[in-house]
PDB file of C-alpha atoms in Angstrom:
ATOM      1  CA  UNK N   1      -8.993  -2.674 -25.555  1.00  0.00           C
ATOM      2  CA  UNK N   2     -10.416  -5.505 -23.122  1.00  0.00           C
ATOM      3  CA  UNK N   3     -12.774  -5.488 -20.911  1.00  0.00           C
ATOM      4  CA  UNK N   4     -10.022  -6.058 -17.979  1.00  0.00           C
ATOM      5  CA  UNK N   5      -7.730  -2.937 -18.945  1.00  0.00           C
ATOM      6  CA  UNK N   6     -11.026  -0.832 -18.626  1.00  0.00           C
ATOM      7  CA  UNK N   7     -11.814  -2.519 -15.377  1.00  0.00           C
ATOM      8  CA  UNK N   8      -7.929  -1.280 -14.251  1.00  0.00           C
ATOM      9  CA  UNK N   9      -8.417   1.935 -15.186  1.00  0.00           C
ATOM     10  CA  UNK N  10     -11.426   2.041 -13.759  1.00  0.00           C
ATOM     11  CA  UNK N  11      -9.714   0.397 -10.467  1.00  0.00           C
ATOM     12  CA  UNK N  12      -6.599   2.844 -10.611  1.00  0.00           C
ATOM     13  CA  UNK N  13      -9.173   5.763 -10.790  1.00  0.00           C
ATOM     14  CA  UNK N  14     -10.725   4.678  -7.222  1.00  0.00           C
ATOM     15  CA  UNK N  15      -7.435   4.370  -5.617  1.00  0.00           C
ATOM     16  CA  UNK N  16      -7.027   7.657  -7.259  1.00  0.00           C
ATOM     17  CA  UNK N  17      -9.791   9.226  -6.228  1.00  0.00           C
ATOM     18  CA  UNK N  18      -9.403   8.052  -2.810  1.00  0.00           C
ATOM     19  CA  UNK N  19      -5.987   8.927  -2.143  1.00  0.00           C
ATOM     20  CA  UNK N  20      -6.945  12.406  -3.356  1.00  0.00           C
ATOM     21  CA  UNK N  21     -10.143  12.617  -0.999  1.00  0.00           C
ATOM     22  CA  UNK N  22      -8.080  11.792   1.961  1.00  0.00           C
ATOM     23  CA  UNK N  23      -5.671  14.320   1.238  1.00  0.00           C
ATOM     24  CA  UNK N  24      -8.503  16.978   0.505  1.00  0.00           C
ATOM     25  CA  UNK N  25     -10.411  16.081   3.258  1.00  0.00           C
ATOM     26  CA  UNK N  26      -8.129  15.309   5.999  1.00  0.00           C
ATOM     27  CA  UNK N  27      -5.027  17.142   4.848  1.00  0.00           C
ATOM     28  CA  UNK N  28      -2.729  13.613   4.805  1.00  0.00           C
ATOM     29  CA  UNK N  29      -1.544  10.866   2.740  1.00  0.00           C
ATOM     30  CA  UNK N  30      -2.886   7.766   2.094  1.00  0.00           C
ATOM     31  CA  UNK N  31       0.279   5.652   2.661  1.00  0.00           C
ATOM     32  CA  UNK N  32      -1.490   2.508   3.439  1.00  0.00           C
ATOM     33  CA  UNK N  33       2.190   1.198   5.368  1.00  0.00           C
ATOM     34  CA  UNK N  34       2.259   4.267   7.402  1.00  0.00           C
ATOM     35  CA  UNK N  35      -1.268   4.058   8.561  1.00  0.00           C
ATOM     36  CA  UNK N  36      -0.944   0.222  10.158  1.00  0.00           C
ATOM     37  CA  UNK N  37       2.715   1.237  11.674  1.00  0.00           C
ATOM     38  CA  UNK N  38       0.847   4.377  12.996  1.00  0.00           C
ATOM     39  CA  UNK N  39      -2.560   1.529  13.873  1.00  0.00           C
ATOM     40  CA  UNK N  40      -0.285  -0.886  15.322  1.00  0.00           C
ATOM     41  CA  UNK N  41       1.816   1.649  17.775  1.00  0.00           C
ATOM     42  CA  UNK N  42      -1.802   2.505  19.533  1.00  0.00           C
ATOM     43  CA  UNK N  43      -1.200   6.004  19.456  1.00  0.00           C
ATOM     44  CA  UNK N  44      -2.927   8.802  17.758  1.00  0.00           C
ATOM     45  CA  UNK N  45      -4.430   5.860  15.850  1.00  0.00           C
ATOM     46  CA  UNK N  46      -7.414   7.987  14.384  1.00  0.00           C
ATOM     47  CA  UNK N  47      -8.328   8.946  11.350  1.00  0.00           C
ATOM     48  CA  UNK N  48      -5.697   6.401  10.082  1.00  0.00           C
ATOM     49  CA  UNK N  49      -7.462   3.318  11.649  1.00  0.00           C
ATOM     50  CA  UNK N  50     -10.835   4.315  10.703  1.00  0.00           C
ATOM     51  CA  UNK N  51      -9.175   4.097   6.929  1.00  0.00           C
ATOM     52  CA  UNK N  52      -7.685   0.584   7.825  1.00  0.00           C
ATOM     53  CA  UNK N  53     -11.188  -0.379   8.946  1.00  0.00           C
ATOM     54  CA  UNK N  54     -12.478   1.005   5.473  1.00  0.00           C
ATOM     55  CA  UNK N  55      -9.942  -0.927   3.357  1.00  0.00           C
ATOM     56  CA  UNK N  56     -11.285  -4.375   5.196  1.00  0.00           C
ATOM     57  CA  UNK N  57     -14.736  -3.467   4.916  1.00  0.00           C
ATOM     58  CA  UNK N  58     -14.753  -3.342   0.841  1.00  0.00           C
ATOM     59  CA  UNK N  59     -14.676  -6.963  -0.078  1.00  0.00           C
ATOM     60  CA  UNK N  60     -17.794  -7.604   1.983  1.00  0.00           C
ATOM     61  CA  UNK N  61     -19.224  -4.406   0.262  1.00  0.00           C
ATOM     62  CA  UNK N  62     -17.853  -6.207  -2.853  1.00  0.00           C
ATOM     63  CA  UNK N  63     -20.004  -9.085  -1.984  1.00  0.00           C
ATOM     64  CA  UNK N  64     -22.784  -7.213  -1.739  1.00  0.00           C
ATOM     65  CA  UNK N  65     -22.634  -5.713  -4.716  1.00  0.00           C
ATOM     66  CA  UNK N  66     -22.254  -8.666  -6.723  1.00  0.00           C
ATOM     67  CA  UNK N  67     -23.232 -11.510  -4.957  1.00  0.00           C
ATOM     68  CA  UNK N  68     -19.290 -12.947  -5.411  1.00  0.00           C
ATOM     69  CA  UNK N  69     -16.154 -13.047  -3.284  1.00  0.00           C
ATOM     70  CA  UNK N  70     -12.786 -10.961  -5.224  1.00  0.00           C
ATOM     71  CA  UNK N  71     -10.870 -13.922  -6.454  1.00  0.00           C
ATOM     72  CA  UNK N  72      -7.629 -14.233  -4.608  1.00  0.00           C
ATOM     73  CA  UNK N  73      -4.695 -16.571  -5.680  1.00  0.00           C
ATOM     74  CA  UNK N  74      -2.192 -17.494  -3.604  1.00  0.00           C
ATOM     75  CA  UNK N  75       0.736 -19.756  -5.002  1.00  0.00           C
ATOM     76  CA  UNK N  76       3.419 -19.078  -2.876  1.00  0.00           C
ATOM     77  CA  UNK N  77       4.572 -21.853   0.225  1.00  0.00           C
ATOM     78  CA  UNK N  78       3.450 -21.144   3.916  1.00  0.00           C
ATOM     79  CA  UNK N  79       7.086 -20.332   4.834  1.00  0.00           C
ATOM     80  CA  UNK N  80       7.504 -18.138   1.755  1.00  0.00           C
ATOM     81  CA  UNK N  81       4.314 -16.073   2.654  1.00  0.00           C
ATOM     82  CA  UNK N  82       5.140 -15.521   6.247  1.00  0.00           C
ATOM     83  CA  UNK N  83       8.341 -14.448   5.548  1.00  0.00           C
ATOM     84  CA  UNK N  84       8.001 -12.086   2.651  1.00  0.00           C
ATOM     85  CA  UNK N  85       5.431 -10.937   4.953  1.00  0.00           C
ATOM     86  CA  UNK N  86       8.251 -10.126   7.283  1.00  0.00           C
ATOM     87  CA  UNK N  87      10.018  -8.544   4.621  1.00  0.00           C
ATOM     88  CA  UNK N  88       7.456  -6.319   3.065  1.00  0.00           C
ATOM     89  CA  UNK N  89       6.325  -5.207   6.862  1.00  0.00           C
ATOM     90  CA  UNK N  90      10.224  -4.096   7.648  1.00  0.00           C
ATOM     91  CA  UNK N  91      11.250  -3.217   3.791  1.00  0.00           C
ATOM     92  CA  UNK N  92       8.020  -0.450   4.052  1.00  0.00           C
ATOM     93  CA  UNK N  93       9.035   1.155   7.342  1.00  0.00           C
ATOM     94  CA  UNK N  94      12.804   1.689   6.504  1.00  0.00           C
ATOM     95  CA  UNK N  95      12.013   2.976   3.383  1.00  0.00           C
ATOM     96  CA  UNK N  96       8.870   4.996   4.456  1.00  0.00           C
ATOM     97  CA  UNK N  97       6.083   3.735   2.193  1.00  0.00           C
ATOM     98  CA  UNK N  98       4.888   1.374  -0.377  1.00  0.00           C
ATOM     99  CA  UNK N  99       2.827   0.724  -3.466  1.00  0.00           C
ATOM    100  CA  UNK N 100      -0.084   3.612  -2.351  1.00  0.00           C
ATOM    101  CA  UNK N 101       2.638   5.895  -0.670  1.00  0.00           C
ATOM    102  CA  UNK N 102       5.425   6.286  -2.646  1.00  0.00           C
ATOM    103  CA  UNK N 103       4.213   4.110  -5.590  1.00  0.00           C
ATOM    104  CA  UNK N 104       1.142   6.506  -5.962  1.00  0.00           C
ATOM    105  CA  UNK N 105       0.666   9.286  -4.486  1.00  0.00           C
ATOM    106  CA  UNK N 106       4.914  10.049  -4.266  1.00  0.00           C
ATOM    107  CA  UNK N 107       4.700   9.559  -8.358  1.00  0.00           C
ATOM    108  CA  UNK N 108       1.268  12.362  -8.354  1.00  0.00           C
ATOM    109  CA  UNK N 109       3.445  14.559  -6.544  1.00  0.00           C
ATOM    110  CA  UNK N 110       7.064  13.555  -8.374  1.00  0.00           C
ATOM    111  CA  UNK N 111       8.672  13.468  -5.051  1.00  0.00           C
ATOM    112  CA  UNK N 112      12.604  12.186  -6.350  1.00  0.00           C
ATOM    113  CA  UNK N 113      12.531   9.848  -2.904  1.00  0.00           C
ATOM    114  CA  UNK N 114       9.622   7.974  -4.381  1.00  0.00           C
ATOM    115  CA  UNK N 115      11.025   7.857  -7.728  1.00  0.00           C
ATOM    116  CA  UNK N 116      13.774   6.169  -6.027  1.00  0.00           C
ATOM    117  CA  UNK N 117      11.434   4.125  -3.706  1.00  0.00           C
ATOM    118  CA  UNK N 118       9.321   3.102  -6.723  1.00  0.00           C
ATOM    119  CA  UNK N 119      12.642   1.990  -9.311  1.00  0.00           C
ATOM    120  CA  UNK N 120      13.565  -0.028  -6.328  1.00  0.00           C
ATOM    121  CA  UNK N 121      10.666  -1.755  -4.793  1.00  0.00           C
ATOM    122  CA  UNK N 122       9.222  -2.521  -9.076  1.00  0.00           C
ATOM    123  CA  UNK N 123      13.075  -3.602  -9.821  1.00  0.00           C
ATOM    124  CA  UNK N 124      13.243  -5.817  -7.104  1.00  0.00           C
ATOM    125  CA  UNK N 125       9.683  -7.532  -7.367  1.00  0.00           C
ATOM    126  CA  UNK N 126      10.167  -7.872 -10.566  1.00  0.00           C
ATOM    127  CA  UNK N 127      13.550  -9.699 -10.203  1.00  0.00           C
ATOM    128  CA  UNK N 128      12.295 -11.854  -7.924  1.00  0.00           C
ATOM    129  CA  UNK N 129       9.060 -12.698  -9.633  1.00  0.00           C
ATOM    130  CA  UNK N 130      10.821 -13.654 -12.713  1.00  0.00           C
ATOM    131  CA  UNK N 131      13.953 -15.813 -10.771  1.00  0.00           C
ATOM    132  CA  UNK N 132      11.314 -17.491  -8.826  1.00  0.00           C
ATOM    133  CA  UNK N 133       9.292 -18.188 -12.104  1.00  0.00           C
ATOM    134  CA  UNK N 134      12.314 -19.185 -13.724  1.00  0.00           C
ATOM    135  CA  UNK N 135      13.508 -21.852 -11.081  1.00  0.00           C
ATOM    136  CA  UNK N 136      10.439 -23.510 -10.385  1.00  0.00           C
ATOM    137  CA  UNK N 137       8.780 -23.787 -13.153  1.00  0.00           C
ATOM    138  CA  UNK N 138       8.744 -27.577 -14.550  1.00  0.00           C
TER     139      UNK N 138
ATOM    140  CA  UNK F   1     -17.645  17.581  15.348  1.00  0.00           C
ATOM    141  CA  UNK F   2     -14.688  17.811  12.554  1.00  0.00           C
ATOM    142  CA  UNK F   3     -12.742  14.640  14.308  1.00  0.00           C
ATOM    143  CA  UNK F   4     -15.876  12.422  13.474  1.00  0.00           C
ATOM    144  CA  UNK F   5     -16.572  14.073  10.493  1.00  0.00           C
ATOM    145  CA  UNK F   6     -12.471  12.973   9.280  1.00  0.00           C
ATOM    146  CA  UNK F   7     -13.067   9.791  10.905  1.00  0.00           C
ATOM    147  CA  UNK F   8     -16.177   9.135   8.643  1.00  0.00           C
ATOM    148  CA  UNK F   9     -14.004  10.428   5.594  1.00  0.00           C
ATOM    149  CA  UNK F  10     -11.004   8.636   6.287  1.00  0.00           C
ATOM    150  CA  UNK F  11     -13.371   5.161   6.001  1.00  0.00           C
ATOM    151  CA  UNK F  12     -15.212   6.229   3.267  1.00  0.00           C
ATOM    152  CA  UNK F  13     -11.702   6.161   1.461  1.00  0.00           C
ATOM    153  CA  UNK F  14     -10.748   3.464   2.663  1.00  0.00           C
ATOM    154  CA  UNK F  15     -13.955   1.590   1.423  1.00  0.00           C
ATOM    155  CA  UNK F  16     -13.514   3.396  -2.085  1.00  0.00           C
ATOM    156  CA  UNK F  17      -9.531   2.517  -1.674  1.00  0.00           C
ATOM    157  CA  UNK F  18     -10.475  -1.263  -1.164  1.00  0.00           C
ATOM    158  CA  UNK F  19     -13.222  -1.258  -4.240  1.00  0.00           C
ATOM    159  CA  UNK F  20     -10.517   0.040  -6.478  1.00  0.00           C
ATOM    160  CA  UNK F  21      -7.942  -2.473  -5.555  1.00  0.00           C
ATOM    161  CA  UNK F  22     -10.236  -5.542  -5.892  1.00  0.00           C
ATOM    162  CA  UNK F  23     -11.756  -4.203  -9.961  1.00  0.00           C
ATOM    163  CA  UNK F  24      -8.618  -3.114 -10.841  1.00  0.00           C
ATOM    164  CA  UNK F  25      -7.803  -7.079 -10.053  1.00  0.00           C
ATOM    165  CA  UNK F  26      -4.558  -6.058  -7.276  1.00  0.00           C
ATOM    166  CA  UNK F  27      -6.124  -7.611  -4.193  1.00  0.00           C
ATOM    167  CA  UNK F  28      -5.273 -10.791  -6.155  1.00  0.00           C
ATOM    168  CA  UNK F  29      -1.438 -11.923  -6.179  1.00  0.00           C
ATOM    169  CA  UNK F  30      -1.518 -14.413  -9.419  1.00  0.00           C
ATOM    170  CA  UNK F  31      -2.580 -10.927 -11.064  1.00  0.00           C
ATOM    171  CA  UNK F  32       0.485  -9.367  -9.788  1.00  0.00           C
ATOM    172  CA  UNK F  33       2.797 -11.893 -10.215  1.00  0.00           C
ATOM    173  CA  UNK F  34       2.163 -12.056 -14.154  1.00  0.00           C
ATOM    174  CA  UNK F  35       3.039  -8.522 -14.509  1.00  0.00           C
ATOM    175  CA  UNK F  36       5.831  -8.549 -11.800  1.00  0.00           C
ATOM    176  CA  UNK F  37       7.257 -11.759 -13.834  1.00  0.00           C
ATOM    177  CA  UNK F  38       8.624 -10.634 -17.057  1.00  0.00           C
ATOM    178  CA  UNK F  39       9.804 -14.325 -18.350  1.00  0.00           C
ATOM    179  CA  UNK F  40       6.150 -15.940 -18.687  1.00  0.00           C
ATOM    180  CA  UNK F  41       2.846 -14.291 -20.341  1.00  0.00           C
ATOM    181  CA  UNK F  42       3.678 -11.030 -19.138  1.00  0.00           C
ATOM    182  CA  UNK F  43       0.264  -8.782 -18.226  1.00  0.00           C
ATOM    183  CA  UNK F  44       0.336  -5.126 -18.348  1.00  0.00           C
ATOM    184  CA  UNK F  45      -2.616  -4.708 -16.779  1.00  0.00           C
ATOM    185  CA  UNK F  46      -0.935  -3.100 -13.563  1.00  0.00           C
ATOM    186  CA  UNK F  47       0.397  -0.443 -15.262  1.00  0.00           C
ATOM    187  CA  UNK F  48      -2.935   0.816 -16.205  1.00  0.00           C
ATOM    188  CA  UNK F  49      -4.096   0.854 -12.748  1.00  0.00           C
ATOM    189  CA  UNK F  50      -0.901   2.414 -11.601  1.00  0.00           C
ATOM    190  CA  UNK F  51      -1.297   5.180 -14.328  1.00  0.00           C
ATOM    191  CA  UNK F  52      -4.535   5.771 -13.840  1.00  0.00           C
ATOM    192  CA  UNK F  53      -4.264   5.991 -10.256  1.00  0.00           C
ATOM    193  CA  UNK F  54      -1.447   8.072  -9.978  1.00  0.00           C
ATOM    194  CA  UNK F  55      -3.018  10.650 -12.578  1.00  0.00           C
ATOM    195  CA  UNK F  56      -6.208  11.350 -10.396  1.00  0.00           C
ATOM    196  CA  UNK F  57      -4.243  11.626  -7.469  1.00  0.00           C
ATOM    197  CA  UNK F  58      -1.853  14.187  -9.592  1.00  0.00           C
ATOM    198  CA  UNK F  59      -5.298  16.022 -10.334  1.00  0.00           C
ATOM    199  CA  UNK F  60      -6.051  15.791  -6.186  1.00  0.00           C
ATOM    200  CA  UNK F  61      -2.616  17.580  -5.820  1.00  0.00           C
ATOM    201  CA  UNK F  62      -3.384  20.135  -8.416  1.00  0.00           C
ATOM    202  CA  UNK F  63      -6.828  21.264  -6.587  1.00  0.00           C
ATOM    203  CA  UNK F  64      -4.548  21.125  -3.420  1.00  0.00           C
ATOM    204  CA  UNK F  65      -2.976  24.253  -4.389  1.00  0.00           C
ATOM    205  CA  UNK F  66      -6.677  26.125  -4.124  1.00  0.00           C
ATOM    206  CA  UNK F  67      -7.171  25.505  -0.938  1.00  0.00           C
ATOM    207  CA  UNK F  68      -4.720  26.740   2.243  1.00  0.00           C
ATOM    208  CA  UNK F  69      -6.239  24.110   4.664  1.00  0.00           C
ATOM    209  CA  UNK F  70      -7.789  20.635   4.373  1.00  0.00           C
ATOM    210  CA  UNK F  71     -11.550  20.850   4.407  1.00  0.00           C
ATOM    211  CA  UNK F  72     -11.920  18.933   7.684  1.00  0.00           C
ATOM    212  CA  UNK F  73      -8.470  20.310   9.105  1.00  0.00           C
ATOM    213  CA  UNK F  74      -6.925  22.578   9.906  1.00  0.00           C
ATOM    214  CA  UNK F  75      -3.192  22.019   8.585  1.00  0.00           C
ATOM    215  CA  UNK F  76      -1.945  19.615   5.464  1.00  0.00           C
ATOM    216  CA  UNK F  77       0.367  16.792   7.145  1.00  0.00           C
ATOM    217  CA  UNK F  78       2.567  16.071   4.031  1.00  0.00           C
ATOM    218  CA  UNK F  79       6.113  14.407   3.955  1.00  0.00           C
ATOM    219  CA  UNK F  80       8.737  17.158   2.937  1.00  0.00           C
ATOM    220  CA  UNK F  81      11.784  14.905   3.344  1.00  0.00           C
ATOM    221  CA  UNK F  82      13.894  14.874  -0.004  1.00  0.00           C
ATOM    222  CA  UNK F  83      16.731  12.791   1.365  1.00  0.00           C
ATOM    223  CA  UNK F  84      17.626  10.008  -0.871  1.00  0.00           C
ATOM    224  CA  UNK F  85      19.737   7.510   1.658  1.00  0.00           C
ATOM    225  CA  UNK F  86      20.200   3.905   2.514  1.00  0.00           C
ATOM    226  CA  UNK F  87      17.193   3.057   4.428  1.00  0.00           C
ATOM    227  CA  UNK F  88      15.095   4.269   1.496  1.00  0.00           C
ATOM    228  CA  UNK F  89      16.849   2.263  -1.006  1.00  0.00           C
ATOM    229  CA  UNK F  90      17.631  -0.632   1.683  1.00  0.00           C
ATOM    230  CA  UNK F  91      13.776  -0.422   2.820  1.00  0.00           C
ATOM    231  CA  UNK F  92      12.017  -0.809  -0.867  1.00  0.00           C
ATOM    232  CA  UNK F  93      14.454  -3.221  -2.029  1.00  0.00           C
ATOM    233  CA  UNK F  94      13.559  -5.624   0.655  1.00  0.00           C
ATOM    234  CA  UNK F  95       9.800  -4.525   0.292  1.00  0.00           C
ATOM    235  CA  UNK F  96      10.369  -5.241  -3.175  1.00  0.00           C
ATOM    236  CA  UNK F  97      11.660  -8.965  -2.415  1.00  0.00           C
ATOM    237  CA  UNK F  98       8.900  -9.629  -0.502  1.00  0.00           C
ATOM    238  CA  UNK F  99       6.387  -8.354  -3.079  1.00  0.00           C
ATOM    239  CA  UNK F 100       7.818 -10.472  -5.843  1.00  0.00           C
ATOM    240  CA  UNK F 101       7.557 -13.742  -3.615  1.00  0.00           C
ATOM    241  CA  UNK F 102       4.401 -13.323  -2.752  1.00  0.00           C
ATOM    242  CA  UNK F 103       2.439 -10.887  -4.967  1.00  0.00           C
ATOM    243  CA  UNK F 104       1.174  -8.933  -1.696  1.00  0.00           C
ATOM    244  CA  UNK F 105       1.861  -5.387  -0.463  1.00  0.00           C
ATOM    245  CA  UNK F 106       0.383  -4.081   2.363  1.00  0.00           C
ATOM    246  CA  UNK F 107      -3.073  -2.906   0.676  1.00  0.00           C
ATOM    247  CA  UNK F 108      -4.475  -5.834  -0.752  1.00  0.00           C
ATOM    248  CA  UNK F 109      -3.152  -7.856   2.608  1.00  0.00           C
ATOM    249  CA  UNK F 110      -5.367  -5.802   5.236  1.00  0.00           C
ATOM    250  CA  UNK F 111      -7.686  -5.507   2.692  1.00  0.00           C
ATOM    251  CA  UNK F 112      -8.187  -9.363   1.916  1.00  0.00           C
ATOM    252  CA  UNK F 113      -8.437  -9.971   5.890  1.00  0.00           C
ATOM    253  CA  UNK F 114     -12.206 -11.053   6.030  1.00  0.00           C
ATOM    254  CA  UNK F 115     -11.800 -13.360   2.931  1.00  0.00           C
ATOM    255  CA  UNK F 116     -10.502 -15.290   5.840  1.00  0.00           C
ATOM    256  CA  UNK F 117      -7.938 -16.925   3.343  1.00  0.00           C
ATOM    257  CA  UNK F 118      -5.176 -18.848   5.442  1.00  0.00           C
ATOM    258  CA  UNK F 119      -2.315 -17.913   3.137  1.00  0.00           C
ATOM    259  CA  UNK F 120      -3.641 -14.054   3.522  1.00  0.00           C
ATOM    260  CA  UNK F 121      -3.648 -14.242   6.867  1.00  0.00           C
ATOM    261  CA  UNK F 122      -0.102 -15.871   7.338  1.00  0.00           C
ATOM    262  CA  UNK F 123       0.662 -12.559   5.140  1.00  0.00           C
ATOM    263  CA  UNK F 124      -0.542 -10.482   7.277  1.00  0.00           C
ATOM    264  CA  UNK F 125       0.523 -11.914  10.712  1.00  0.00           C
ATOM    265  CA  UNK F 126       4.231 -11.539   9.094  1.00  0.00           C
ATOM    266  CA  UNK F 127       3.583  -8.252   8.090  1.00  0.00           C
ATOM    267  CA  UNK F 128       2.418  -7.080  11.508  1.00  0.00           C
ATOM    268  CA  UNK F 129       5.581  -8.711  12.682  1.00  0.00           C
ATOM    269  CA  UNK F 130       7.778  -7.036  10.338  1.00  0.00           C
ATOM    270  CA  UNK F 131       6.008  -3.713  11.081  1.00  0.00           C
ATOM    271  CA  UNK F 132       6.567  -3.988  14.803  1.00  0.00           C
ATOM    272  CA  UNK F 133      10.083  -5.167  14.354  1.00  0.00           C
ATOM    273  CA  UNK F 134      11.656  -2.618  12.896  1.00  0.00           C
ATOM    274  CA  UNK F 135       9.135   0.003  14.993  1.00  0.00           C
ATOM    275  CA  UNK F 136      10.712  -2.080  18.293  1.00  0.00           C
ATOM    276  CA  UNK F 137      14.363  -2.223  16.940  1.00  0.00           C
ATOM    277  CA  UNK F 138      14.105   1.446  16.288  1.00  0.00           C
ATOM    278  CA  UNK F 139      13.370   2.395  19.829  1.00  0.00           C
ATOM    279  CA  UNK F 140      16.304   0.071  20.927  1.00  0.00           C
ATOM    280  CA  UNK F 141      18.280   1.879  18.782  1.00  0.00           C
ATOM    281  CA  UNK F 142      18.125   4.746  19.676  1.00  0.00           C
ATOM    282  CA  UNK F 143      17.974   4.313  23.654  1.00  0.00           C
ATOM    283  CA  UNK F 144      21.022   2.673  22.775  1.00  0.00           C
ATOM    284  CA  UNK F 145      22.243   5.982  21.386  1.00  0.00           C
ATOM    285  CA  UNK F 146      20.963   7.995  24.365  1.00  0.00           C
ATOM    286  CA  UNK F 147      22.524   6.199  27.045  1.00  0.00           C
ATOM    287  CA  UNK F 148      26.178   5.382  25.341  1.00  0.00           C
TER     288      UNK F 148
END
C-alpha cells in the first residue's frame, strides 16, 4: 500500500476522531453545512462558529507544521465555481447535510436518510464528474 | 464555565477536522475529481478516508451509549428525523451536481478560506449565497403559508 492511502486513512481517522469529540464533548453533530447555515443566520451561533473558526485555522497550523501551503487545484471556470457554489450551498440545506453530516457521521450511525443522502449526493458527483470529463476533454 | 469550555472544544475539532481533510488530500478538488470521475485514472483514495472516517466516528457512537449526557452538556442534540422525502433526495442531488463540477463541498471550502485562492473564494461567496437563499426562501415560504 502507498504512502498516500496511509496518509487517507490517516486523514479519515482525524475527521473521525473529530466528529466523534464533538459529539462526546458537546453532545452534537459535526455537520459542517449545518454549522455555517446555523453561523450565517447570527443566532445561537456558538459552539458551531467557534468550530467554523477551527476548520479555517488548520491550513495555517498546516503551515506551521511543515513549512508548506496544502496544495489546492482548481480546474473548473469562474462561472462554473460560483455557481456550483450556489448549488452545493442550497442542495445541503434542502437535503439537511453533506459530505461530514450525512456522508460521515449519518453512515457511523446508519441513519437510512443518509444512506439515501449519501447514494444521491456520490451518484450525482460522480455523474457529473465523469460527463464533464467526458465532454471536455481534447 | 462549561460554554467556554464547549467553545474551546468545538475549535479544537474543528482544527483536528481541518488537519484531517488537508492529509487525507480532500481540501484539494483535482483529488476529488479523479475519484468522483470514473472514465479517466480513477483514484480510490477517497474511499479510504471516507471508511476510515466513518469507522472512528462509528466507534464515537458506540462510547455514546456509556454516557447519558455529553461531557460539557447537558443534553445530546442529535437528528431523529427518519423521513425519506423529496427535499432530501432533491437537496443531495443538486449538492451532488455541484460537487462533481467543482470538486468542493462545504468542508474543504471554509476550510481553504485563508489560502486566499480566488477560485476558493468565488466557491465560497456562492456557497454563502446558496446557504442564505434557500434559509431566505424558506421564511418566505412559509409567511406565505401563514397569511393565505
Amino acid at each position: 500500500m502507498s504512502l498516500t492511502y496511509w496518509n487517507s486513512l490517516a486523514g479519515g481517522s482525524l475527521i473521525g476522531l473529530a466528529c466523534s469529540a464533538y459529539l462526546l464533548l458537546n453532545g452534537r453533530i459535526a455537520g459542517i453545512s449545518g454549522l455555517l447555515a446555523q453561523t450565517l443566520s447570527g443566532r445561537a451561533i456558538w459552539p458551531g462558529a467557534a468550530l467554523l473558526f477551527g476548520l479555517v485555522s488548520g491550513p495555517l497550523l498546516w503551515h506551521l507544521m511543515t513549512g508548506v501551503w496544502p496544495e489546492m487545484t482548481i480546474r473548473a471556470p469562474w462561472g462554473v465555481v460560483f455557481i456550483s457554489g450556489c448549488f452545493v450551498g442550497f442542495g445541503t440545506r434542502l437535503g439537511n447535510g453533506c459530505t461530514s453530516g450525512h456522508g460521515v457521521i449519518g453512515l457511523a450511525r446508519l441513519s437510512p436518510r443518509s444512506i439515501v443522502a449519501v447514494i444521491c449526493f456520490l451518484g450525482a458527483g460522480m455523474a457529473t464528474a465523469t460527463i464533464v470529463h467526458l465532454l471536455t476533454r481534447t | 464555565m462549561f460554554a467556554v469550555m464547549r467553545t474551546v472544544a468545538a475549535f479544537l475539532c474543528g482544527i483536528i477536522f481541518s488537519l484531517g481533510l488537508i492529509l487525507g488530500g480532500i481540501l484539494n478538488p483535482s483529488n476529488v475529481l479523479s475519484f468522483l470521475n470514473v472514465s479517466g485514472n480513477w483514484n480510490p483514495a477517497l474511499v479510504f478516508v471516507l471508511g476510515s472516517a466513518v469507522f472512528v466516528t462509528f466507534c464515537g457512537f458506540w462510547l455514546k451509549k456509556n454516557l447519558s449526557h455529553p461531557l460539557l452538556d447537558a443534553t445530546f442534540q442529535i437528528s431523529t428525523a427518519r423521513q425519506i422525502d423529496k427535499s432530501l433526495i432533491a437537496g443531495s442531488c443538486l449538492f451532488g451536481l455541484g460537487w462533481g463540477l467543482t470538486g468542493l463541498c462545504p468542508g474543504p471550502a471554509i476550510a481553504s478560506f485563508f489560502l486566499l485562492q480566488s477560485k476558493s473564494l468565488l466557491f465560497l461567496l456562492g456557497l454563502i449565497v446558496g446557504t442564505m437563499v434557500f434559509s431566505y426562501r424558506n421564511s418566505v415560504w412559509r409567511n406565505f403559508l401563514r397569511f393565505r
